[in-house]
């Protein structure tokens, strides 16, 4: 069956010492806990190797926030999937809306990144979601369906089954404006149907679909109680161990 997952996306926050401290705090909070979900932190590239040394990976998964669309070579400033894997990280966020919006990521580049992530044994946390205009003009189902089809539906069922999806309505990211639990459920259930049509009910039922966008301890419980919401991808609230753990503990 699919897993419940709470994953932090630190984005471009924390210096290395601050990041190591935060990771240690989350790790300590998990040491004596038995959360009802898998817990992951996705951190800046510069922090991966150091954080890998200070966490108990059996309790806290480690991931990058992106990887390059090439394996190696003359791509100054890029960080490849094999480099990420060599730090000990086992997850990688791909297709985050901030990468799509500010760095021009397309489904074509994302296909490459997904392939390279698999090649390096990384589990992609693949993000999809509509912008405000698409929510308001009613095209949001079509937009999200196309994002999944274009970047992922060339995969075999076996490979697709390794992906964690994260629905992040762009209008809810960092805005304090969370999707209501009913809006999240409506989209998550739609996504599961889209997967079922392509890969069958079993694959769809086994896919973890996380919600992201202004998720915090105060709203996590209601969101996670929805049948098709399997956890959260957490930005701002993952930068404080206590609030992050408040979300982890929203699974009862
Ligand atoms: P916030 O939780 O800060 O809204 O960010 C969500 C997000 O983009 C996680 O990837």
Coordinates of N, CA and C and ligand atoms in Angstrom, one line a residue:
X1 N 0.8 -1.2 0.0 CA 0.0 0.0 0.0 C 0.9 1.3 0.0
X2 N 0.2 2.3 -0.4 CA 1.0 3.6 -0.5 C 1.4 4.1 0.9
X3 N 2.5 4.9 0.9 CA 3.0 5.4 2.2 C 2.5 6.8 2.5
X4 N 2.3 7.1 3.8 CA 2.1 8.4 4.2 C 3.5 9.1 4.4
X5 N 3.7 10.3 3.9 CA 5.0 10.9 3.9 C 4.9 12.4 4.2
X6 N 5.7 12.9 5.1 CA 5.9 14.3 5.3 C 7.3 14.7 4.9
X7 N 7.4 15.5 3.9 CA 8.8 15.9 3.4 C 8.9 17.4 3.5
X8 N 10.1 17.8 4.0 CA 10.4 19.3 4.1 C 11.2 19.7 2.8
X9 N 10.8 20.8 2.3 CA 11.6 21.4 1.2 C 12.2 22.7 1.7
X10 N 13.4 22.7 2.0 CA 14.0 23.9 2.7 C 14.2 25.0 1.7
X11 N 14.2 24.7 0.4 CA 14.4 25.8 -0.6 C 15.8 26.4 -0.4
X12 N 15.9 27.7 -0.8 CA 17.2 28.3 -0.6 C 17.3 29.1 0.7
X13 N 17.3 28.2 1.8 CA 17.3 28.8 3.1 C 18.3 28.0 4.0
X14 N 18.9 28.6 4.9 CA 19.9 28.2 5.9 C 21.3 28.1 5.3
X15 N 22.3 28.6 6.1 CA 23.7 28.4 5.8 C 24.0 27.0 6.2
X16 N 25.2 26.5 5.9 CA 25.5 25.1 6.2 C 25.4 24.9 7.8
X17 N 26.0 25.7 8.6 CA 25.9 25.5 10.1 C 24.4 25.5 10.5
X18 N 23.6 26.4 10.0 CA 22.2 26.5 10.4 C 21.5 25.2 9.9
X19 N 21.8 24.8 8.7 CA 21.1 23.6 8.2 C 21.5 22.3 9.0
X20 N 22.7 22.2 9.3 CA 23.2 21.0 10.1 C 22.4 21.1 11.5
X21 N 22.3 22.2 12.0 CA 21.6 22.4 13.3 C 20.2 22.0 13.2
X22 N 19.5 22.5 12.2 CA 18.1 22.1 12.0 C 17.9 20.6 11.7
X23 N 18.8 20.0 10.9 CA 18.7 18.6 10.7 C 18.9 17.8 12.0
X24 N 19.8 18.3 12.8 CA 20.1 17.6 14.1 C 18.8 17.7 15.0
X25 N 18.2 18.8 14.9 CA 17.0 19.0 15.8 C 15.8 18.1 15.3
X26 N 15.6 18.0 14.0 CA 14.6 17.1 13.5 C 14.9 15.7 13.8
X27 N 16.2 15.3 13.6 CA 16.7 14.0 13.9 C 16.5 13.6 15.4
X28 N 16.8 14.6 16.3 CA 16.6 14.3 17.7 C 15.1 14.1 18.1
X29 N 14.3 15.0 17.4 CA 12.8 14.9 17.7 C 12.3 13.5 17.2
X30 N 12.9 12.9 16.2 CA 12.4 11.6 15.7 C 13.0 10.4 16.4
X31 N 14.1 10.7 17.2 CA 14.8 9.6 17.8 C 13.9 8.7 18.7
X32 N 13.1 9.3 19.5 CA 12.2 8.5 20.4 C 10.8 8.5 19.9
X33 N 10.6 8.9 18.6 CA 9.2 9.0 18.1 C 8.9 7.8 17.2
X34 N 7.6 7.5 17.1 CA 7.2 6.5 16.1 C 6.1 7.1 15.2
X35 N 6.6 8.0 14.3 CA 5.6 8.7 13.5 C 4.8 7.8 12.6
X36 N 3.6 8.1 12.2 CA 2.8 7.3 11.4 C 3.0 7.7 9.9
X37 N 4.2 8.2 9.6 CA 4.5 8.5 8.2 C 6.0 8.5 8.1
X38 N 6.5 8.4 6.8 CA 7.9 8.5 6.5 C 8.2 10.0 6.6
X39 N 9.4 10.3 7.1 CA 9.8 11.7 7.2 C 11.1 11.9 6.3
X40 N 11.0 13.0 5.5 CA 12.1 13.3 4.6 C 12.5 14.8 4.7
X41 N 13.7 15.1 4.6 CA 14.1 16.5 4.4 C 14.9 16.7 3.1
X42 N 14.4 17.7 2.3 CA 15.2 18.0 1.0 C 15.8 19.3 1.3
X43 N 17.2 19.3 1.1 CA 18.0 20.4 1.5 C 18.9 20.9 0.4
X44 N 19.5 22.1 0.6 CA 20.4 22.6 -0.5 C 21.6 21.6 -0.8
X45 N 22.0 21.6 -2.0 CA 23.1 20.7 -2.4 C 24.3 20.8 -1.5
X46 N 24.6 22.0 -1.1 CA 25.8 22.2 -0.3 C 25.8 21.6 1.1
X47 N 24.5 21.2 1.5 CA 24.3 20.7 2.9 C 24.2 19.1 2.9
X48 N 24.1 18.5 1.7 CA 23.7 17.1 1.7 C 24.7 16.2 2.4
X49 N 26.0 16.3 2.1 CA 27.0 15.4 2.6 C 27.1 15.6 4.1
X50 N 27.1 16.8 4.6 CA 27.2 17.0 6.0 C 26.0 16.5 6.8
X51 N 24.8 16.8 6.2 CA 23.6 16.4 6.9 C 23.5 14.8 6.9
X52 N 24.0 14.2 5.8 CA 24.0 12.8 5.8 C 24.7 12.1 6.9
X53 N 25.8 12.9 7.4 CA 26.6 12.3 8.5 C 25.9 12.4 9.9
X54 N 24.9 13.3 10.0 CA 24.4 13.6 11.4 C 23.0 13.1 11.6
X55 N 22.4 12.4 10.6 CA 21.0 11.9 10.8 C 21.0 10.4 10.7
X56 N 19.9 9.9 11.4 CA 19.7 8.5 11.3 C 18.8 8.2 10.1
X57 N 19.3 7.7 9.1 CA 18.6 7.5 7.8 C 17.5 6.5 7.9
X58 N 17.5 5.7 9.0 CA 16.4 4.8 9.1 C 15.1 5.5 9.6
X59 N 15.3 6.8 10.1 CA 14.2 7.5 10.6 C 13.9 8.8 9.8
X60 N 14.9 9.3 9.1 CA 14.8 10.5 8.4 C 15.5 10.4 7.0
X61 N 14.7 10.5 6.0 CA 15.2 10.4 4.6 C 15.8 11.7 4.2
X62 N 16.8 11.7 3.3 CA 17.5 12.9 2.8 C 17.3 13.0 1.3
X63 N 17.0 14.2 0.9 CA 16.9 14.4 -0.6 C 17.5 15.8 -1.0
X64 N 17.7 15.9 -2.3 CA 18.1 17.2 -2.9 C 16.8 17.9 -3.4
X65 N 16.9 19.1 -3.8 CA 15.8 19.9 -4.3 C 15.7 20.0 -5.8
X66 N 16.7 19.4 -6.4 CA 16.8 19.4 -7.9 C 18.0 18.6 -8.3
X67 N 18.1 18.3 -9.6 CA 19.4 17.8 -10.1 C 19.4 18.2 -11.6
X68 N 20.6 18.0 -12.2 CA 20.8 18.5 -13.6 C 20.1 17.5 -14.6
X69 N 19.9 18.0 -15.8 CA 19.3 17.2 -16.8 C 20.4 16.5 -17.7
X70 N 21.6 16.5 -17.2 CA 22.7 15.8 -17.8 C 23.5 15.0 -16.8
X71 N 24.2 13.9 -17.2 CA 24.8 13.0 -16.3 C 26.1 13.6 -15.8
X72 N 26.9 14.3 -16.7 CA 28.2 14.9 -16.3 C 28.6 15.7 -17.5
X73 N 29.7 16.5 -17.3 CA 30.2 17.2 -18.4 C 30.3 18.7 -18.2
X74 N 30.4 19.5 -19.3 CA 30.7 20.9 -19.2 C 29.4 21.7 -19.0
X75 N 28.9 21.6 -17.8 CA 27.6 22.3 -17.4 C 27.9 23.1 -16.1
X76 N 28.7 24.1 -16.3 CA 29.2 24.9 -15.1 C 28.1 25.2 -14.1
X77 N 28.3 24.8 -12.9 CA 27.4 25.2 -11.8 C 26.2 24.2 -11.6
X78 N 26.1 23.2 -12.4 CA 25.1 22.2 -12.3 C 25.5 21.1 -11.3
X79 N 24.6 20.4 -10.7 CA 24.8 19.3 -9.9 C 24.0 18.1 -10.4
X80 N 24.7 17.0 -10.7 CA 24.1 15.9 -11.3 C 23.4 14.9 -10.3
X81 N 22.6 14.0 -10.9 CA 21.9 13.0 -10.0 C 23.0 12.1 -9.4
X82 N 24.0 11.6 -10.2 CA 25.0 10.8 -9.5 C 25.8 11.5 -8.4
X83 N 26.0 12.8 -8.5 CA 26.6 13.6 -7.5 C 25.7 13.6 -6.2
X84 N 24.4 13.8 -6.4 CA 23.5 13.8 -5.3 C 23.5 12.5 -4.6
X85 N 23.4 11.4 -5.4 CA 23.4 10.1 -4.8 C 24.7 9.8 -4.0
X86 N 25.8 10.3 -4.5 CA 27.1 10.0 -3.9 C 27.2 10.7 -2.5
X87 N 26.3 11.6 -2.1 CA 26.3 12.2 -0.8 C 25.6 11.3 0.2
X88 N 24.8 10.4 -0.3 CA 24.0 9.5 0.6 C 22.6 9.9 0.5
X89 N 22.2 10.9 -0.2 CA 20.8 11.3 -0.4 C 20.1 10.2 -1.2
X90 N 18.8 10.0 -1.0 CA 18.1 9.0 -1.7 C 16.8 9.6 -2.4
X91 N 16.5 10.8 -2.2 CA 15.4 11.5 -2.9 C 15.8 12.7 -3.6
X92 N 15.0 13.1 -4.6 CA 15.2 14.4 -5.3 C 13.9 15.0 -5.7
X93 N 13.7 16.2 -5.3 CA 12.5 16.9 -5.7 C 12.7 17.3 -7.2
X94 N 11.7 17.1 -8.0 CA 11.8 17.5 -9.5 C 10.6 18.2 -9.9
X95 N 10.7 19.2 -10.7 CA 9.6 19.9 -11.3 C 8.9 20.9 -10.3
X96 N 9.6 21.3 -9.3 CA 8.9 22.3 -8.4 C 8.5 23.5 -9.2
X97 N 7.4 24.1 -8.8 CA 6.9 25.2 -9.6 C 7.9 26.4 -9.7
X98 N 8.7 26.5 -8.6 CA 9.7 27.6 -8.6 C 10.8 27.3 -9.7
X99 N 11.1 26.1 -9.9 CA 12.0 25.7 -11.0 C 11.4 25.9 -12.4
X100 N 10.1 25.6 -12.5 CA 9.4 25.7 -13.7 C 9.3 27.2 -14.1
X101 N 8.9 28.0 -13.0 CA 8.7 29.5 -13.2 C 9.9 30.3 -13.5
X102 N 10.9 30.1 -12.6 CA 12.1 31.0 -12.6 C 13.2 30.4 -13.4
X103 N 13.3 29.1 -13.7 CA 14.4 28.5 -14.4 C 14.0 27.8 -15.6
X104 N 12.8 28.1 -16.1 CA 12.3 27.6 -17.4 C 12.3 26.0 -17.5
X105 N 12.0 25.3 -16.5 CA 12.0 23.9 -16.6 C 10.7 23.4 -17.3
X106 N 10.9 22.5 -18.3 CA 9.8 22.0 -19.1 C 9.7 20.5 -18.9
X107 N 8.6 20.0 -19.4 CA 8.4 18.6 -19.3 C 9.5 17.8 -20.0
X108 N 10.1 18.4 -21.0 CA 11.2 17.7 -21.7 C 12.4 17.6 -20.8
X109 N 12.8 18.7 -20.2 CA 14.0 18.6 -19.3 C 13.6 17.7 -18.1
X110 N 12.4 17.8 -17.6 CA 12.0 16.9 -16.5 C 12.1 15.4 -16.8
X111 N 11.8 15.1 -18.0 CA 11.9 13.7 -18.5 C 13.3 13.2 -18.3
X112 N 14.3 14.1 -18.7 CA 15.7 13.7 -18.6 C 16.1 13.6 -17.1
X113 N 15.6 14.5 -16.3 CA 16.0 14.5 -14.9 C 15.4 13.2 -14.2
X114 N 14.2 12.9 -14.5 CA 13.6 11.7 -13.9 C 14.4 10.5 -14.3
X115 N 14.8 10.4 -15.6 CA 15.6 9.2 -16.1 C 16.9 9.1 -15.3
X116 N 17.5 10.3 -15.2 CA 18.8 10.3 -14.5 C 18.7 10.0 -13.0
X117 N 17.6 10.5 -12.4 CA 17.4 10.2 -11.0 C 17.2 8.7 -10.8
X118 N 16.4 8.0 -11.7 CA 16.3 6.6 -11.6 C 17.6 5.8 -11.7
X119 N 18.4 6.3 -12.7 CA 19.7 5.7 -13.0 C 20.6 5.7 -11.8
X120 N 20.4 6.8 -11.0 CA 21.3 6.9 -9.8 C 20.6 6.3 -8.5
X121 N 19.4 5.7 -8.7 CA 18.8 5.1 -7.6 C 18.1 6.1 -6.7
X122 N 17.8 7.3 -7.2 CA 17.1 8.4 -6.4 C 15.6 8.2 -6.6
X123 N 14.8 8.5 -5.6 CA 13.4 8.5 -5.7 C 12.9 9.9 -6.0
X124 N 12.3 10.2 -7.2 CA 11.8 11.5 -7.4 C 10.6 11.9 -6.6
X125 N 10.5 13.1 -6.1 CA 9.3 13.7 -5.5 C 8.9 14.7 -6.6
X126 N 7.9 14.3 -7.4 CA 7.6 15.0 -8.6 C 6.5 16.0 -8.4
X127 N 6.7 17.3 -8.6 CA 5.7 18.3 -8.3 C 4.9 18.7 -9.5
X128 N 3.6 19.0 -9.3 CA 2.7 19.4 -10.3 C 1.8 20.4 -9.6
X129 N 1.1 21.3 -10.4 CA 0.2 22.2 -9.8 C -0.1 23.4 -10.7
X130 N -1.3 24.0 -10.6 CA -1.7 25.0 -11.4 C -1.4 26.4 -10.8
X131 N -1.3 27.4 -11.7 CA -1.2 28.8 -11.2 C -2.6 29.4 -10.9
X132 N -2.6 30.6 -10.3 CA -3.9 31.2 -9.9 C -4.8 31.3 -11.0
X133 N -4.3 31.9 -12.1 CA -5.1 32.1 -13.3 C -5.8 30.8 -13.8
X134 N -5.1 29.7 -13.7 CA -5.6 28.5 -14.2 C -6.7 27.9 -13.2
X135 N -6.5 28.2 -11.9 CA -7.5 27.9 -10.9 C -8.8 28.7 -11.2
X136 N -8.6 30.0 -11.5 CA -9.7 30.9 -11.6 C -10.5 30.6 -13.0
X137 N -9.7 30.3 -14.0 CA -10.4 30.1 -15.3 C -10.9 28.6 -15.5
X138 N -10.7 27.8 -14.5 CA -11.3 26.5 -14.5 C -10.5 25.5 -15.3
X139 N -9.2 25.8 -15.7 CA -8.5 24.8 -16.5 C -7.6 23.9 -15.7
X140 N -7.7 24.0 -14.3 CA -6.7 23.4 -13.5 C -6.6 21.9 -13.6
X141 N -7.7 21.2 -13.8 CA -7.6 19.8 -14.0 C -6.8 19.4 -15.3
X142 N -7.1 20.2 -16.3 CA -6.4 19.9 -17.6 C -4.9 20.2 -17.5
X143 N -4.6 21.3 -16.8 CA -3.2 21.7 -16.6 C -2.4 20.6 -15.8
X144 N -3.0 20.1 -14.7 CA -2.3 19.1 -13.9 C -2.2 17.8 -14.7
X145 N -3.2 17.4 -15.3 CA -3.2 16.2 -16.1 C -2.1 16.2 -17.2
X146 N -2.0 17.4 -17.9 CA -1.0 17.5 -18.9 C 0.4 17.5 -18.3
X147 N 0.6 18.1 -17.1 CA 1.9 18.0 -16.5 C 2.4 16.6 -16.2
X148 N 1.4 15.8 -15.7 CA 1.7 14.4 -15.4 C 1.9 13.6 -16.7
X149 N 1.0 13.7 -17.7 CA 1.2 13.0 -18.9 C 2.5 13.3 -19.7
X150 N 2.7 14.6 -19.8 CA 3.9 15.0 -20.6 C 5.2 14.6 -20.0
X151 N 5.4 14.6 -18.7 CA 6.7 14.3 -18.1 C 6.8 12.9 -17.6
X152 N 5.7 12.2 -17.4 CA 5.8 10.9 -16.7 C 5.2 9.7 -17.5
X153 N 4.2 10.0 -18.4 CA 3.5 8.8 -18.9 C 4.2 8.0 -20.0
X154 N 5.5 8.4 -20.3 CA 6.3 7.5 -21.1 C 6.9 6.4 -20.3
X155 N 6.8 6.5 -18.9 CA 7.4 5.5 -18.0 C 6.7 4.2 -18.0
X156 N 7.4 3.1 -17.8 CA 6.8 1.8 -17.5 C 6.0 1.9 -16.2
X157 N 5.1 1.0 -16.0 CA 4.3 1.0 -14.7 C 5.3 0.8 -13.6
X158 N 6.3 0.0 -13.8 CA 7.3 -0.3 -12.7 C 8.0 1.0 -12.3
X159 N 8.5 1.8 -13.3 CA 9.2 3.0 -13.0 C 8.2 4.0 -12.4
X160 N 7.0 4.1 -13.0 CA 6.1 5.1 -12.4 C 5.8 4.8 -11.0
X161 N 5.7 3.6 -10.6 CA 5.4 3.2 -9.2 C 6.5 3.7 -8.2
X162 N 7.6 4.1 -8.7 CA 8.7 4.5 -7.8 C 8.6 6.0 -7.5
X163 N 7.7 6.7 -8.2 CA 7.6 8.1 -8.0 C 6.6 8.5 -6.9
X164 N 7.0 9.6 -6.2 CA 6.1 10.2 -5.2 C 5.6 11.5 -5.9
X165 N 4.3 11.7 -5.9 CA 3.8 12.9 -6.5 C 3.5 14.0 -5.4
X166 N 3.7 15.2 -5.8 CA 3.3 16.3 -4.9 C 2.5 17.3 -5.6
X167 N 1.2 17.4 -5.2 CA 0.3 18.5 -5.8 C 0.5 19.7 -5.0
X168 N 1.0 20.8 -5.7 CA 1.3 22.0 -5.1 C 0.6 23.1 -5.9
X169 N -0.6 23.6 -5.6 CA -1.2 24.7 -6.3 C -0.3 25.9 -6.1
X170 N 0.1 26.5 -7.2 CA 1.1 27.6 -7.1 C 0.6 28.7 -6.3
X171 N -0.7 29.0 -6.3 CA -1.3 30.1 -5.6 C -1.3 29.9 -4.1
X172 N -1.0 28.7 -3.7 CA -1.0 28.4 -2.2 C 0.5 28.3 -1.7
X173 N 1.5 28.4 -2.5 CA 2.9 28.3 -2.1 C 3.4 29.6 -1.5
X174 N 3.7 29.5 -0.2 CA 4.3 30.7 0.5 C 3.4 31.9 0.6
X175 N 2.1 31.7 0.3 CA 1.1 32.8 0.4 C 0.3 32.8 1.6
X176 N 0.4 31.7 2.4 CA -0.5 31.6 3.6 C -1.9 31.2 3.2
X177 N -2.2 31.1 1.8 CA -3.5 30.7 1.3 C -3.5 29.2 1.0
X178 N -3.8 28.4 1.9 CA -3.8 27.0 1.7 C -5.1 26.6 0.9
X179 N -4.9 25.5 0.0 CA -6.1 25.0 -0.6 C -6.9 24.4 0.6
X180 N -8.2 24.4 0.4 CA -9.0 23.8 1.5 C -8.8 22.3 1.4
X181 N -9.2 21.6 2.5 CA -9.0 20.1 2.4 C -9.8 19.5 1.3
X182 N -11.0 20.1 1.1 CA -11.9 19.6 0.0 C -11.2 19.9 -1.4
X183 N -10.6 21.1 -1.6 CA -10.0 21.3 -2.9 C -8.8 20.4 -3.1
X184 N -8.1 20.1 -2.0 CA -6.9 19.2 -2.1 C -7.5 17.8 -2.5
X185 N -8.5 17.3 -1.7 CA -9.0 16.0 -2.0 C -9.5 15.9 -3.4
X186 N -10.2 16.9 -3.9 CA -10.8 16.9 -5.2 C -9.7 16.7 -6.3
X187 N -8.6 17.4 -6.1 CA -7.5 17.3 -7.1 C -6.8 15.9 -6.9
X188 N -6.5 15.5 -5.7 CA -5.8 14.3 -5.5 C -6.6 13.1 -6.0
X189 N -7.9 13.1 -5.8 CA -8.7 12.0 -6.4 C -8.7 12.0 -7.9
X190 N -8.7 13.3 -8.5 CA -8.6 13.4 -9.9 C -7.3 12.8 -10.4
X191 N -6.2 13.2 -9.8 CA -4.9 12.7 -10.1 C -4.8 11.2 -10.1
X192 N -5.4 10.6 -9.0 CA -5.4 9.1 -8.9 C -6.2 8.5 -10.0
X193 N -7.3 9.1 -10.4 CA -8.0 8.6 -11.6 C -7.2 8.6 -12.9
X194 N -6.5 9.8 -13.1 CA -5.6 9.9 -14.3 C -4.6 8.8 -14.3
X195 N -4.0 8.5 -13.1 CA -3.0 7.4 -13.1 C -3.7 6.1 -13.3
X196 N -4.9 5.9 -12.7 CA -5.6 4.6 -12.9 C -5.9 4.3 -14.4
X197 N -6.3 5.4 -15.1 CA -6.6 5.2 -16.5 C -5.4 4.8 -17.3
X198 N -4.2 5.2 -16.9 CA -3.0 4.9 -17.7 C -2.4 3.6 -17.2
X199 N -2.3 3.4 -15.9 CA -1.5 2.3 -15.3 C -2.3 1.3 -14.6
X200 N -3.6 1.6 -14.4 CA -4.5 0.6 -13.7 C -4.6 1.1 -12.2
X201 N -5.7 0.5 -11.6 CA -6.1 0.9 -10.2 C -5.0 0.5 -9.2
X202 N -4.3 -0.6 -9.4 CA -3.4 -1.0 -8.4 C -2.2 0.0 -8.3
X203 N -1.7 0.4 -9.4 CA -0.6 1.4 -9.4 C -1.1 2.7 -8.8
X204 N -2.3 3.1 -9.2 CA -2.9 4.4 -8.7 C -3.1 4.3 -7.2
X205 N -3.6 3.2 -6.7 CA -3.8 3.1 -5.3 C -2.5 3.1 -4.5
X206 N -1.4 2.7 -5.1 CA -0.1 2.6 -4.4 C 0.7 3.8 -4.6
X207 N 0.2 4.8 -5.3 CA 1.0 6.1 -5.5 C 0.8 7.0 -4.3
X208 N 1.8 7.5 -3.7 CA 1.7 8.5 -2.6 C 1.6 9.9 -3.3
X209 N 0.5 10.6 -3.0 CA 0.3 11.9 -3.5 C 0.3 12.9 -2.3
X210 N 1.3 13.8 -2.3 CA 1.4 14.7 -1.2 C 0.8 16.0 -1.6
X211 N 0.4 16.8 -0.6 CA -0.1 18.1 -0.8 C 0.9 19.1 -0.4
X212 N 1.1 20.2 -1.1 CA 2.1 21.3 -0.7 C 1.5 22.6 -1.0
X213 N 1.7 23.6 -0.1 CA 1.3 24.9 -0.2 C 0.7 25.4 1.1
X214 N 1.5 26.2 1.8 CA 1.1 26.8 3.1 C 0.5 25.7 4.1
X215 N 1.1 24.5 4.0 CA 0.7 23.5 5.0 C 1.4 23.8 6.3
X216 N 0.7 23.7 7.4 CA 1.3 24.0 8.7 C 0.6 23.1 9.8
X217 N 1.1 23.1 11.0 CA 0.5 22.2 12.0 C -1.0 22.4 12.2
X218 N -1.4 23.7 12.0 CA -2.8 24.0 12.3 C -3.8 23.4 11.2
X219 N -3.3 23.2 10.0 CA -4.2 22.7 8.9 C -3.8 21.3 8.4
X220 N -2.7 20.8 8.9 CA -2.2 19.5 8.3 C -3.2 18.3 8.7
X221 N -3.7 18.4 9.8 CA -4.6 17.2 10.3 C -5.8 17.1 9.4
X222 N -6.4 18.2 9.1 CA -7.6 18.1 8.2 C -7.2 17.7 6.8
X223 N -6.1 18.2 6.3 CA -5.7 17.8 4.9 C -5.3 16.4 4.9
X224 N -4.6 15.9 5.9 CA -4.1 14.5 5.8 C -5.2 13.5 6.1
X225 N -6.3 14.0 6.7 CA -7.5 13.1 7.0 C -8.2 12.8 5.7
X226 N -8.0 13.5 4.6 CA -8.7 13.2 3.3 C -8.1 11.9 2.7
X227 N -9.0 11.1 2.2 CA -8.6 9.8 1.7 C -7.5 9.8 0.7
X228 N -7.4 10.8 -0.2 CA -6.4 10.7 -1.2 C -5.2 11.6 -1.0
X229 N -5.2 12.2 0.2 CA -4.0 13.1 0.6 C -3.1 12.2 1.5
X230 N -1.9 11.9 0.9 CA -1.0 11.0 1.6 C 0.1 11.6 2.4
X231 N 0.0 12.9 2.6 CA 1.0 13.6 3.3 C 1.3 15.0 2.7
X232 N 2.4 15.6 3.1 CA 2.7 17.0 2.6 C 4.1 17.2 2.2
X233 N 4.2 18.2 1.3 CA 5.6 18.7 1.0 C 5.6 20.1 1.5
X234 N 6.5 20.3 2.5 CA 6.4 21.5 3.4 C 7.5 22.5 3.1
X235 N 7.2 23.7 2.8 CA 8.2 24.7 2.6 C 8.5 25.4 4.0
X236 N 7.9 26.6 4.1 CA 8.2 27.5 5.3 C 8.2 26.8 6.6
X237 N 7.2 26.0 6.8 CA 7.0 25.3 8.2 C 8.0 24.2 8.4
X238 N 8.8 23.9 7.4 CA 9.9 22.8 7.6 C 11.2 23.5 8.1
X239 N 11.2 24.8 8.2 CA 12.4 25.5 8.6 C 12.5 25.6 10.1
X240 N 11.6 25.1 10.8 CA 11.6 25.1 12.3 C 11.2 23.7 12.7
X241 N 12.1 23.1 13.5 CA 11.9 21.7 13.9 C 10.6 21.4 14.5
X242 N 10.2 22.3 15.4 CA 8.9 22.1 16.2 C 7.7 22.2 15.2
X243 N 7.7 23.2 14.3 CA 6.5 23.2 13.5 C 6.5 22.1 12.5
X244 N 7.7 21.7 12.0 CA 7.8 20.5 11.1 C 7.3 19.3 11.8
X245 N 7.7 19.1 13.0 CA 7.3 17.9 13.8 C 5.8 18.0 14.1
X246 N 5.3 19.2 14.2 CA 3.8 19.4 14.4 C 3.0 18.8 13.2
X247 N 3.6 19.0 12.0 CA 3.0 18.4 10.8 C 3.2 16.9 10.7
X248 N 4.4 16.5 11.0 CA 4.6 15.0 11.1 C 3.6 14.3 12.0
X249 N 3.4 14.9 13.2 CA 2.5 14.3 14.2 C 1.0 14.5 13.9
X250 N 0.7 15.2 12.7 CA -0.7 15.3 12.3 C -1.3 14.0 11.9
X251 N -0.4 13.1 11.5 CA -0.8 11.7 11.2 C -1.0 11.0 12.5
X252 N -2.2 10.5 12.8 CA -2.4 9.9 14.1 C -2.6 8.4 13.9
Ligands
LIG1 P1 5.2 26.6 1.6 O1 4.9 25.5 2.6 O2 6.2 27.6 2.1 O3 3.9 27.3 1.1 O4 5.9 25.9 0.4 C1 5.4 24.8 -0.2 C2 6.3 24.3 -1.2 O5 6.6 24.9 -2.2 C3 7.0 23.0 -0.9 O6 7.7 22.5 -2.0

